[in-house]
Coordinates of C-alpha atoms in Angstrom, one line a residue:
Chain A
X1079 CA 0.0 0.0 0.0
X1080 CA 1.5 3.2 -0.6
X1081 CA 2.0 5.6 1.4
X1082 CA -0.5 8.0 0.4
X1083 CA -3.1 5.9 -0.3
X1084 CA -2.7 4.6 3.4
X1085 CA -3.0 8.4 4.6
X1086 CA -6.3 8.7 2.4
X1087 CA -7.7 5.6 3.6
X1088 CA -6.9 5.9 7.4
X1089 CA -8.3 9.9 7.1
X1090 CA -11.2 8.3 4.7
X1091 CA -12.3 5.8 7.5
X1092 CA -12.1 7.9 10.5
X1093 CA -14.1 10.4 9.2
X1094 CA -16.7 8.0 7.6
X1095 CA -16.8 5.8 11.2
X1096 CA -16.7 8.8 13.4
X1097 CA -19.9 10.5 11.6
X1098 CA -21.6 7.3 11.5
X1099 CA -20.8 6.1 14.8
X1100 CA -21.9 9.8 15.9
X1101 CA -25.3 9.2 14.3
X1102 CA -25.2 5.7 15.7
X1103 CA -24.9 7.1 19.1
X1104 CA -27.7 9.6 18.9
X1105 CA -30.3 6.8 18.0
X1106 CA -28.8 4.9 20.7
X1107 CA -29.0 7.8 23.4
X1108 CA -32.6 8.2 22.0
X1109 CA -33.4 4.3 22.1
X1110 CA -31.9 4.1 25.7
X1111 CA -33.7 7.6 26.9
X1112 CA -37.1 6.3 25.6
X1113 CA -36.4 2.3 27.3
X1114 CA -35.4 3.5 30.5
X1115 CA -38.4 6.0 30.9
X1116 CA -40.0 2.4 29.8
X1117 CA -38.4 0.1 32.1
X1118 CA -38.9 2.6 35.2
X1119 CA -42.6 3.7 33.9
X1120 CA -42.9 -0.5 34.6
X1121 CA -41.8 -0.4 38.3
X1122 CA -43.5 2.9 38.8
X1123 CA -46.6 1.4 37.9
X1124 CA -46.0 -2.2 39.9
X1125 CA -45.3 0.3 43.1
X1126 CA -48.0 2.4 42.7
X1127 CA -50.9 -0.7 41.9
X1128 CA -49.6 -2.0 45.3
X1129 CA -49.8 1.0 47.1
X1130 CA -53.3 1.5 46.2
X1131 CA -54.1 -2.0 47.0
X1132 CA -53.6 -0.4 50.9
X1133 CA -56.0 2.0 50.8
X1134 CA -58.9 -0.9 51.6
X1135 CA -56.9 -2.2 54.0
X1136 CA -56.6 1.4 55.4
X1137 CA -60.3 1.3 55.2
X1138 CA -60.9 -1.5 56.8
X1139 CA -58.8 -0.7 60.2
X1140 CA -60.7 2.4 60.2
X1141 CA -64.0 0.4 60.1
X1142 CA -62.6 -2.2 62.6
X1143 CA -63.3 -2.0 65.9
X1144 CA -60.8 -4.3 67.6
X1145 CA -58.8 -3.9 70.3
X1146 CA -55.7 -4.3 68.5
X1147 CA -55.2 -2.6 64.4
X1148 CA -52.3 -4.4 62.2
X1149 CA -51.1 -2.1 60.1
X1150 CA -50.7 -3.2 56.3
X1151 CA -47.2 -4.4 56.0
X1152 CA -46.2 -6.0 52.6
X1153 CA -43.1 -7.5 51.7
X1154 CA -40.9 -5.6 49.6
X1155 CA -42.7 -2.6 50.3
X1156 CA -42.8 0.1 52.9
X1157 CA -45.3 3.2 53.6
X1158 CA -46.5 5.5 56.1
X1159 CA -49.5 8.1 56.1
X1160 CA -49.7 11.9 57.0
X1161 CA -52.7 13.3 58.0
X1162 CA -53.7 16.5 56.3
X1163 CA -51.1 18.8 57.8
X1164 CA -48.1 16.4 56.5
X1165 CA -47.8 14.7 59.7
X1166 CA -46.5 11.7 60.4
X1167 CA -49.3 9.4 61.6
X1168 CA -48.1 5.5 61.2
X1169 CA -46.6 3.2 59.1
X1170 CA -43.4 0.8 58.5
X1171 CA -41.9 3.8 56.4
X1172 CA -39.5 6.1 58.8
X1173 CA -40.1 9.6 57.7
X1174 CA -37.7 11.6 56.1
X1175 CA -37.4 15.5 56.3
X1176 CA -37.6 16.1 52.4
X1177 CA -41.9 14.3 52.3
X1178 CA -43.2 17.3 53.3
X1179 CA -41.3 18.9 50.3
X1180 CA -42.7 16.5 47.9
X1181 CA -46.0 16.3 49.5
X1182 CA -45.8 20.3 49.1
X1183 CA -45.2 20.1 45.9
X1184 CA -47.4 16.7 45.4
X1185 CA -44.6 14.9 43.4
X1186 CA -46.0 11.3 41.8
X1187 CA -43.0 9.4 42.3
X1188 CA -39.1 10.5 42.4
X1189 CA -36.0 8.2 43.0
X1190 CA -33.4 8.4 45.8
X1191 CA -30.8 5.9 46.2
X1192 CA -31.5 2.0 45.7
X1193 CA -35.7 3.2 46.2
X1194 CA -38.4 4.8 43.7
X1195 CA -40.9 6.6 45.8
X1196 CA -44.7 7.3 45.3
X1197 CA -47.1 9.8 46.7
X1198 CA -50.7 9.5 46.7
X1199 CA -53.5 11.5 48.3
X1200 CA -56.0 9.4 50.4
X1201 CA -59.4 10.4 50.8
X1202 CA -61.8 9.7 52.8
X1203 CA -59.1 9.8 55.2
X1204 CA -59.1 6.6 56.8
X1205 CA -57.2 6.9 60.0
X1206 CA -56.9 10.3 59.6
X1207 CA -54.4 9.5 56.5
X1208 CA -54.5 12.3 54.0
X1209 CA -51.4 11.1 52.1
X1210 CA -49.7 7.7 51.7
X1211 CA -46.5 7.5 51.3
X1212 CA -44.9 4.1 50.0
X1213 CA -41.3 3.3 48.8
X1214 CA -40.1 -0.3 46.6
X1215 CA -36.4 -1.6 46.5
X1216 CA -35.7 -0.3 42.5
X1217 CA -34.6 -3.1 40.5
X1218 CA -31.4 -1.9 38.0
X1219 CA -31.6 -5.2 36.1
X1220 CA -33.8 -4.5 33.3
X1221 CA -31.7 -1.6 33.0
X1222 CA -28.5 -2.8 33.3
X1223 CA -29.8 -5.6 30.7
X1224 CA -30.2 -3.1 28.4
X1225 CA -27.1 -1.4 28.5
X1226 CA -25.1 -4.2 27.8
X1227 CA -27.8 -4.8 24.8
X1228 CA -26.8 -1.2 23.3
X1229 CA -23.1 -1.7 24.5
X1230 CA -23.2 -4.8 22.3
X1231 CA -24.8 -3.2 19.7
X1232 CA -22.6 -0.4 19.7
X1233 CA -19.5 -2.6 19.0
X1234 CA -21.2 -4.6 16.9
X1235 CA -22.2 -1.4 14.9
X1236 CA -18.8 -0.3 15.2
X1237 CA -16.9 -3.1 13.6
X1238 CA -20.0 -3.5 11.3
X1239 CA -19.2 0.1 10.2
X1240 CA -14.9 -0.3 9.8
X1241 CA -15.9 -3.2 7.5
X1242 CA -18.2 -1.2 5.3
X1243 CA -15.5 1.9 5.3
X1244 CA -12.8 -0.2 4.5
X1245 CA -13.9 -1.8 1.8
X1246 CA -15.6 1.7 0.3
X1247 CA -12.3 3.2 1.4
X1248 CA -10.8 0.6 -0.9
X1249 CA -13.4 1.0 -3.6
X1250 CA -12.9 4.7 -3.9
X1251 CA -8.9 4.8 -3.9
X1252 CA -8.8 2.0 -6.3
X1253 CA -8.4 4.5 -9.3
X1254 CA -5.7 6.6 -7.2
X1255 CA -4.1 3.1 -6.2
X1256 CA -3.9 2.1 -10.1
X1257 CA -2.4 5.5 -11.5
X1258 CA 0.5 5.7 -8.8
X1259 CA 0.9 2.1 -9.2
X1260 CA 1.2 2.9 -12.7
X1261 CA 3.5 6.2 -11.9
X1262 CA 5.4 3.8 -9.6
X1263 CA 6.0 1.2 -12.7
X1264 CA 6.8 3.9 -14.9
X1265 CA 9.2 5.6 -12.5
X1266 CA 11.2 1.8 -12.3
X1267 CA 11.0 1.5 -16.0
X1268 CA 12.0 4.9 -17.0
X1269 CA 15.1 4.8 -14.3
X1270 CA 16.1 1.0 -15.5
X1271 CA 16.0 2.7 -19.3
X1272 CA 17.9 5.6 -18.3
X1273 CA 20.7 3.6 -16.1
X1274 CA 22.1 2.0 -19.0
X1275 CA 23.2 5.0 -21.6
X1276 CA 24.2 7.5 -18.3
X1277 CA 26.6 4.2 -16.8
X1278 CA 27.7 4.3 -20.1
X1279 CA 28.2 7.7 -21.4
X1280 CA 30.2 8.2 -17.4
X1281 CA 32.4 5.1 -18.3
X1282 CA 33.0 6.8 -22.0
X1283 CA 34.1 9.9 -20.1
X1284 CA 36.3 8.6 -18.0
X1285 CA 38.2 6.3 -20.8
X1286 CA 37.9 9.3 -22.9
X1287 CA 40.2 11.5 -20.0
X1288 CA 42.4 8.5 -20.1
X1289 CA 43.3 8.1 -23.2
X1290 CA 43.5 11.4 -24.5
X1291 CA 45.2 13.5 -21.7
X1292 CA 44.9 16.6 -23.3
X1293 CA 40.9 15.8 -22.7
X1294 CA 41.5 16.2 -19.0
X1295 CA 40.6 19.8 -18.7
X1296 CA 38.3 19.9 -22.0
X1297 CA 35.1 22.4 -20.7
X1298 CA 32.9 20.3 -23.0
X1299 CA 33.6 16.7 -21.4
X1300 CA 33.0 18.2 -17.7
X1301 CA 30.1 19.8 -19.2
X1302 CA 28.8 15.9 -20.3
X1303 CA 30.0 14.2 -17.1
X1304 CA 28.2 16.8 -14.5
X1305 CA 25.2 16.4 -16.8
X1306 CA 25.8 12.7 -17.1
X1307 CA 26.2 12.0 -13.2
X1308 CA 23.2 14.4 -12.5
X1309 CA 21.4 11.9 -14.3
X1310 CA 23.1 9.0 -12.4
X1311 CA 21.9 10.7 -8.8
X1312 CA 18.2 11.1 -10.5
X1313 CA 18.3 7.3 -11.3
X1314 CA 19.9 6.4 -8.0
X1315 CA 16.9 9.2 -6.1
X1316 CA 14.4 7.0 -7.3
X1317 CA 15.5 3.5 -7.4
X1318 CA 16.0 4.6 -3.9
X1319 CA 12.2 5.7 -3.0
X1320 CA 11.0 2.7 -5.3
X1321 CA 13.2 -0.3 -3.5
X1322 CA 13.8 1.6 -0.2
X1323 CA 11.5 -0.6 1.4
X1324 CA 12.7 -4.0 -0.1
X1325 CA 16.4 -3.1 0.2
X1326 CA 18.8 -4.4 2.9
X1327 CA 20.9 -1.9 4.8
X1328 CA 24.2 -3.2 5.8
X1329 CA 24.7 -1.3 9.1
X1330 CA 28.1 -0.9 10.3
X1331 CA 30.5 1.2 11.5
X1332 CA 31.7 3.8 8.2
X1333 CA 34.0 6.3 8.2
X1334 CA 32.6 9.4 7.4
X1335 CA 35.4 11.6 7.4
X1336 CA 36.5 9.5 4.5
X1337 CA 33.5 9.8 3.0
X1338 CA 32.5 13.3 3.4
X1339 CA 35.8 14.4 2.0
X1340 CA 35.1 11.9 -1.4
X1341 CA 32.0 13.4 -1.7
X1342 CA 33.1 17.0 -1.7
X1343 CA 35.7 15.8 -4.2
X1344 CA 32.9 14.3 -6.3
X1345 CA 30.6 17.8 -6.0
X1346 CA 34.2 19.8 -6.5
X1347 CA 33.7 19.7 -10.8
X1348 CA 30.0 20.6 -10.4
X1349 CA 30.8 23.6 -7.9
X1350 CA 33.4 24.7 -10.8
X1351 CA 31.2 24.7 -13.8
X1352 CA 28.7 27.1 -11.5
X1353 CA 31.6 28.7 -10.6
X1354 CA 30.2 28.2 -6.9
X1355 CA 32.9 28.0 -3.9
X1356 CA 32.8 24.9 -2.3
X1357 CA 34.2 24.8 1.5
X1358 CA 34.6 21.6 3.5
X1359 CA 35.4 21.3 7.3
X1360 CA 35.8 18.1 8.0
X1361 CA 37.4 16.3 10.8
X1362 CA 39.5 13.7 10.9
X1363 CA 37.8 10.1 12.1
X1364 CA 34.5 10.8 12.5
X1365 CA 32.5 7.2 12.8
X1366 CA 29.2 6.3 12.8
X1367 CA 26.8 3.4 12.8
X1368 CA 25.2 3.5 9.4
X1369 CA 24.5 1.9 5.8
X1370 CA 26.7 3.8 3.7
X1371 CA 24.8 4.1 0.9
X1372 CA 22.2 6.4 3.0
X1373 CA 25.5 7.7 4.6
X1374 CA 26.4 8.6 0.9
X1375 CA 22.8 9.6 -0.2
X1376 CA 22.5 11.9 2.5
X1377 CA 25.4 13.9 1.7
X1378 CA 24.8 14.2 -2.0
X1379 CA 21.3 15.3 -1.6
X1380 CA 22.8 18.2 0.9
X1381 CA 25.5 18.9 -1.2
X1382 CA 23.5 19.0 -4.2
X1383 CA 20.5 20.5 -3.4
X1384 CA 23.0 23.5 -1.9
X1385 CA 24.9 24.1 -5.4
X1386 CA 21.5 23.3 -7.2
X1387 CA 19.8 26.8 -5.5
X1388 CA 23.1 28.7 -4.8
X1389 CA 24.1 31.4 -7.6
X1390 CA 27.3 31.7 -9.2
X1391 CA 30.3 33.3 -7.0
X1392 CA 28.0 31.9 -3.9
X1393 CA 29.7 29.9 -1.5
X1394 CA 28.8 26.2 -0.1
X1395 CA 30.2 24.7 3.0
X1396 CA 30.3 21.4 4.6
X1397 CA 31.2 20.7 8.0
X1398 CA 31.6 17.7 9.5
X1399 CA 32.3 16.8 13.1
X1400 CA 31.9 14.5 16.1
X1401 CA 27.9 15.0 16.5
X1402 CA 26.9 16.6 13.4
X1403 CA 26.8 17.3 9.8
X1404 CA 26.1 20.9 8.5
X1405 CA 25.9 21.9 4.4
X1406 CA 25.3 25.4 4.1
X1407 CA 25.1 28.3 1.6
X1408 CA 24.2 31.4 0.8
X1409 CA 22.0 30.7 -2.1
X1410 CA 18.3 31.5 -2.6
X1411 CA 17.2 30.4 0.8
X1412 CA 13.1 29.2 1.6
X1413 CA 10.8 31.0 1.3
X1414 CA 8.8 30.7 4.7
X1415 CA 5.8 29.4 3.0
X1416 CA 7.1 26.7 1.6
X1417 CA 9.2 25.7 4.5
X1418 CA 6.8 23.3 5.5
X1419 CA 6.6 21.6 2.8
X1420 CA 9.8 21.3 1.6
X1421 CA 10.4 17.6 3.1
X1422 CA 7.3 16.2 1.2
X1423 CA 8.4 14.4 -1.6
X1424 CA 8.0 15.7 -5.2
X1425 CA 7.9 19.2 -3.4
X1426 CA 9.3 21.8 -5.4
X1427 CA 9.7 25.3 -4.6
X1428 CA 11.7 26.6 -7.0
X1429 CA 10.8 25.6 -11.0
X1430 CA 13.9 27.3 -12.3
X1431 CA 16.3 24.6 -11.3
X1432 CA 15.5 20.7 -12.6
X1433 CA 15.1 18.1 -11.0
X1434 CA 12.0 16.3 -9.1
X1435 CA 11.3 17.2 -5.8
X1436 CA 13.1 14.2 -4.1
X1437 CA 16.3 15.3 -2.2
X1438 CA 15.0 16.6 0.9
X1439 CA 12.6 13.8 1.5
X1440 CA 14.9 11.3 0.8
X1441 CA 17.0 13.0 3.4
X1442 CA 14.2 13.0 6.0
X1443 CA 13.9 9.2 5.6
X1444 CA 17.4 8.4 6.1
X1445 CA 17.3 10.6 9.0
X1446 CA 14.2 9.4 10.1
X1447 CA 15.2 5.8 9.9
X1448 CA 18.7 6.5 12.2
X1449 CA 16.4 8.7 15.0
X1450 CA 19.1 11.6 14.0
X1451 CA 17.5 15.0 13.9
X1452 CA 17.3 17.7 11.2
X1453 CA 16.9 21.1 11.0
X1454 CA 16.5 23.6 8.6
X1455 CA 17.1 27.4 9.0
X1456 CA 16.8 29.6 5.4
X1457 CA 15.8 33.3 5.1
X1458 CA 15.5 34.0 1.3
X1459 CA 18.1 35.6 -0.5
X1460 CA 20.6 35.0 2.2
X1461 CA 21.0 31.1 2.2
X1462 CA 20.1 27.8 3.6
X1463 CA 21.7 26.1 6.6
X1464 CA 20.7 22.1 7.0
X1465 CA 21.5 20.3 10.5
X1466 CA 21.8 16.9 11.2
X1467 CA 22.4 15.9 14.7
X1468 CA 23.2 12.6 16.1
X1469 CA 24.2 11.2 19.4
X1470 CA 22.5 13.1 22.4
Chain B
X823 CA -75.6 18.7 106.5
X824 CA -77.5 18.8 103.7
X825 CA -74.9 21.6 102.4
X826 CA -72.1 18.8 103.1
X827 CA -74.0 16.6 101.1
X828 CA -74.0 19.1 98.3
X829 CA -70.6 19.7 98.3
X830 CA -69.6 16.2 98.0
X831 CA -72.0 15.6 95.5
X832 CA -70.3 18.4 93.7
X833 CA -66.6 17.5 94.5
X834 CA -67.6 13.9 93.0
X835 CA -69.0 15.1 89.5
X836 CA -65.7 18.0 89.5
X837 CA -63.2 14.7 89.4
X838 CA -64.0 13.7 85.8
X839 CA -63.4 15.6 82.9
X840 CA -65.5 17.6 80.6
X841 CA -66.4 14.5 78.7
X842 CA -68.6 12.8 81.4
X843 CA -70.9 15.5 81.3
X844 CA -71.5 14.3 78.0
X845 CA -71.6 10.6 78.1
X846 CA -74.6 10.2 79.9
X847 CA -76.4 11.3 76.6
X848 CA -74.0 10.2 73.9
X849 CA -73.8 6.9 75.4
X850 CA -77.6 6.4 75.3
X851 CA -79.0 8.4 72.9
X852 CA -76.6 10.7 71.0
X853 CA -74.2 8.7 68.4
X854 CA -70.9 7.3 70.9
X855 CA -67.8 8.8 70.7
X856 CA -65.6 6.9 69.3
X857 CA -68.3 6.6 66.2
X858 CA -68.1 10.6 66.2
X859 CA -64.1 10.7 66.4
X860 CA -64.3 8.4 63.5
X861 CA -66.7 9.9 61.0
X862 CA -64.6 13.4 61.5
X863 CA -61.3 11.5 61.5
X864 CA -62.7 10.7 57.8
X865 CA -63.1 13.8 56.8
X866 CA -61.0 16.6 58.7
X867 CA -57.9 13.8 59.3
X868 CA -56.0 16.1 61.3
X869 CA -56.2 16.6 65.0
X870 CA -55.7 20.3 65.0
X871 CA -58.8 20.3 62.2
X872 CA -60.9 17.7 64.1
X873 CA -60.3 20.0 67.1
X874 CA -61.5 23.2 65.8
X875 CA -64.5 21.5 63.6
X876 CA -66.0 19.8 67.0
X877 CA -65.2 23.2 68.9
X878 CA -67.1 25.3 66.2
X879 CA -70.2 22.7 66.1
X880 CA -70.4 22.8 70.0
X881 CA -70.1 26.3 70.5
X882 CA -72.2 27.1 67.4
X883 CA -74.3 24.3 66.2
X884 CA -75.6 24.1 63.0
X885 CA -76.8 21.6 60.2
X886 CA -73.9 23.0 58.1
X887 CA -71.6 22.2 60.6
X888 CA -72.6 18.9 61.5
X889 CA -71.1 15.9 60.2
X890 CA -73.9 13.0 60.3
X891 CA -76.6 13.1 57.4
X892 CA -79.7 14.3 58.4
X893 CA -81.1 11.3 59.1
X894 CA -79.1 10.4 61.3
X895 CA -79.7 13.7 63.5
X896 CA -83.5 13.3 63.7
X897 CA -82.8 10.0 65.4
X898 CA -80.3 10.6 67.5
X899 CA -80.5 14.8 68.6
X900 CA -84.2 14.9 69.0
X901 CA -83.5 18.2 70.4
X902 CA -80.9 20.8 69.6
X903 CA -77.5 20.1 71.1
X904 CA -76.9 22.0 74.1
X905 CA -74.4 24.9 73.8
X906 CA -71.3 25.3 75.3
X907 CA -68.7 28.1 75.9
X908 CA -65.4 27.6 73.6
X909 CA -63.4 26.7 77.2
X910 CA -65.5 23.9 77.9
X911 CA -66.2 22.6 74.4
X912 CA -61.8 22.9 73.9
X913 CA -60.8 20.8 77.1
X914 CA -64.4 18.1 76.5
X915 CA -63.0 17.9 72.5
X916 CA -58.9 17.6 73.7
X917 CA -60.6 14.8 75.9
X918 CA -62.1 12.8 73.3
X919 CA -59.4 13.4 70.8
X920 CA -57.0 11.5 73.2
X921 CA -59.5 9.2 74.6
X922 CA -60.4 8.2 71.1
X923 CA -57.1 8.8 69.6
X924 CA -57.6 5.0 66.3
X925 CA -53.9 5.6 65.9
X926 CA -52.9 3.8 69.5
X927 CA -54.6 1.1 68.9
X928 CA -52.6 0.6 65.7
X929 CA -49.6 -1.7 65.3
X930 CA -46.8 -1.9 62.4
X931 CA -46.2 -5.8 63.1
X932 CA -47.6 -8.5 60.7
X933 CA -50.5 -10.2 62.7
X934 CA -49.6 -13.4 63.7
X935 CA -51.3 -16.0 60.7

């Protein structure tokens, strides 16, 4: 999966699951509000059907004329009455300051802690009982029940949903995921086409300056080998971004003194034809645990990229040391706008030079993939300075 | 003598409350009380309500006042009920509110099955 296409499809499904879960949840919250008012409505209507079923017996003790009246006691149930100034009068309920409130107020029923509460008035007021006042242990079960219901419903919704999303995520990109495959083919075929004549024309060079010495300092042959290994770092930019995945880094311990120096050497005829001052500060036996073909890619893209935007009679420096490697000049600089965008690949900020957009983001992979840090300070028209730190 | 004689009489009838003045009737003729204490303990349910309905019907009797059907009072008040000042009729009413009182005889216990 490429890169992108991953970054479409991940912002693609949360976006699709979020809104839909949102709406999910709504006709859940709605389901649950309207069930619970249900499930309670039940047990308000089992306490209240009992609690009237007192009022006869109420009645009937009124009626009575024994020595002795039992009060109705049920199981599972307690109450008490209140005459009509919101006494206390009897009962198996102990009364509580806040009754008179709700008797005030003549609330139906209400809940407090583990108990639902009901209120009814009582008239004719048997035993002088003007209210009745009766509680019921509530029973969370039902409701309980179904929020592990919803909660199962919710997942199942959930992974229901990342299913659907995923395969319209994979429906919708399958255009996008063709063409860059395509691009991505066409990249490897163009590059494999190109390696051939640039390997080549470099070896032709280079047996050209050998045999005919007088060759070495001919304008025209520097001319056709910068050209020609310009096209030899293209090919070897984008073999890189199509096999960096697939290929094996041999990590050891380089010497990058050594190698800093070859590639300065290397950049030296380049600078030249720009007529560009290239500087190198490097120190003697600098080591460090890396592949050296990144090691090498990392400087050339630096290097490059420097004489690539600095103008002719600028100046390019390299300095190398224990903990870091800096490649500055005082070319065109960044413009801050761009600055963050600079380490995307195929970024370009500047038409006027060739090339595609590749150096710094193959820099910020390399980097990326040791944990070493970059930074990048640039002001236009006064230069660029790139970082990169290693070690603490 | 026969003024020592009326002084004990007196003496005797002065132990009991304001209530025995009354049971002589209610208990023969007049409805008893614990069948009056019900039948306003049905409709005025509080004490402090019971207490100032009996006062206002014994200080001031009248068929709007009284709580039995009309029926009932040609049977039992034959004649018009005496009158009383609001004193009396207070401490005779406080009497028969506590004498009377359903809610002692009341019990929060299950009766044994």
């Amino acid at each position: 999966m490429f890169p992108s296409e991953k970054r479409s499809l991940t912002r693609f499904l949360i976006i699709y699951m979020f809104s839909t879960l949102f709406l999910i949840s709504i006709g859940i919250a709605i389901f649950y509000r309207y069930d619970y008012h249900r499930l309670s409505d039940y047990q308000n209507e089992k306490l209240k059907t009992q609690t009237q079923n007192l009022i006869p017996k109420l009645r009937e003790l009124h009626k009575s004329f024994d020595e002795v009246l039992y009060y109705p006691v049920q199981k599972g149930l307690n109450s008490a009455i209140y005459d009509i100034d919101k006494n206390y009068l009897v009962g198996d309920l102990k009364p509580s300051p806040y009754f008179k409130d709700k008797m005030d107020k003549n609330e139906e029923f209400w809940r407090d802690g583990d108990y639902i509460y009901y209120l009814t008035k009582v008239y004719p007021h048997y035993l002088g009982a003007a209210y009745l006042i009766s509680r019921a242990k509530f029973d969370p079960s039902p409701i309980n029940e179904l929020r592990e219901k919803l909660a199962l419903f919710f997942l199942l919704s959930a992974i229901f949903v990342f299913f659907i999303a995923y395969l319209l995520g994979k429906l919708f990109l399958f255009p996008m995921k063709s063409a860059l495959s395509m691009l991505d083919d066409f990249i490897k075929d163009t590059a494999h086409e190109l390696n051939t004549p640039v390997s080549v024309i470099l070896a032709n060079t280079e047996l050209l300056k050998e045999f005919y010495p007088n060759l070495q300092t001919s304008e025209e042959l520097s001319r056709i080998e910068i050209a020609s290994k310009r096209l030899s770092r293209i090919y070897d930019d984008l073999t890189f971004l199509k096999l960096n995945h697939k290929r094996h880094r041999n990590v050891k311990e380089i010497d990058l003194s050594s190698l800093a120096k070859e590639r300065a050497a290397y950049f030296e005829i380049m600078a030249k034809a720009r007529r560009i001052e290239l500087k190198a500060k490097i120190k003697e036996g600098v080591f460090l645990r890396m592949d050296f073909e990144d090691a090498a890619k990392l400087m050339d893209n630096l290097i490059s990229n420097a004489l690539k935007y600095t103008k002719p009679q600028g100046e390019v420096e390299i300095i190398l040391d224990e903990k870091f490697l800096i490649v500055k000049d005082n070319g065109i600089g960044i413009e801050s706008r761009y600055k963050k965008f600079v380490l995307r690949r195929f970024f370009r900020a500047n038409d006027s030079e060739g090339g595609f957009g590749l150096g710094l983001s193959i820099v910020k992979e390399i980097v990326d993939y040791y944990g070493f840090r970059l930074d990048i300070e640039s002001e236009p028209d006064k230069g660029t300075k790139v970082e990169i730190l290693w070690g603490d | 003598m026969g003024r020592l004689i009326f002084l004990i009489f007196f003496a005797v009838f002065s132990i009991g409350g304001e209530l025995d003045r009354c049971d002589s009737c209610h208990l023969q003729k007049a409805p008893p009380f614990n069948v009056i204490y019900r039948k306003y303990l049905v409709i005025y349910s509080s004490k402090r309500r019971i207490e100032e309905n009996m006062v206002n019907f014994l200080t001031d009797p009248s068929k709007q006042k009284g709580v039995f059907p009309k029926e009932a009072k040609k049977i039992f008040f034959p004649k018009e009920h005496p009158l009383y000042d609001r004193k009396e009729a207070k401490e005779a009413v406080r009497e028969l509110i506590e004498r009377e009182d359903l809610l002692k005889k009341v019990r929060v216990t299950k009766p044994r099955e």
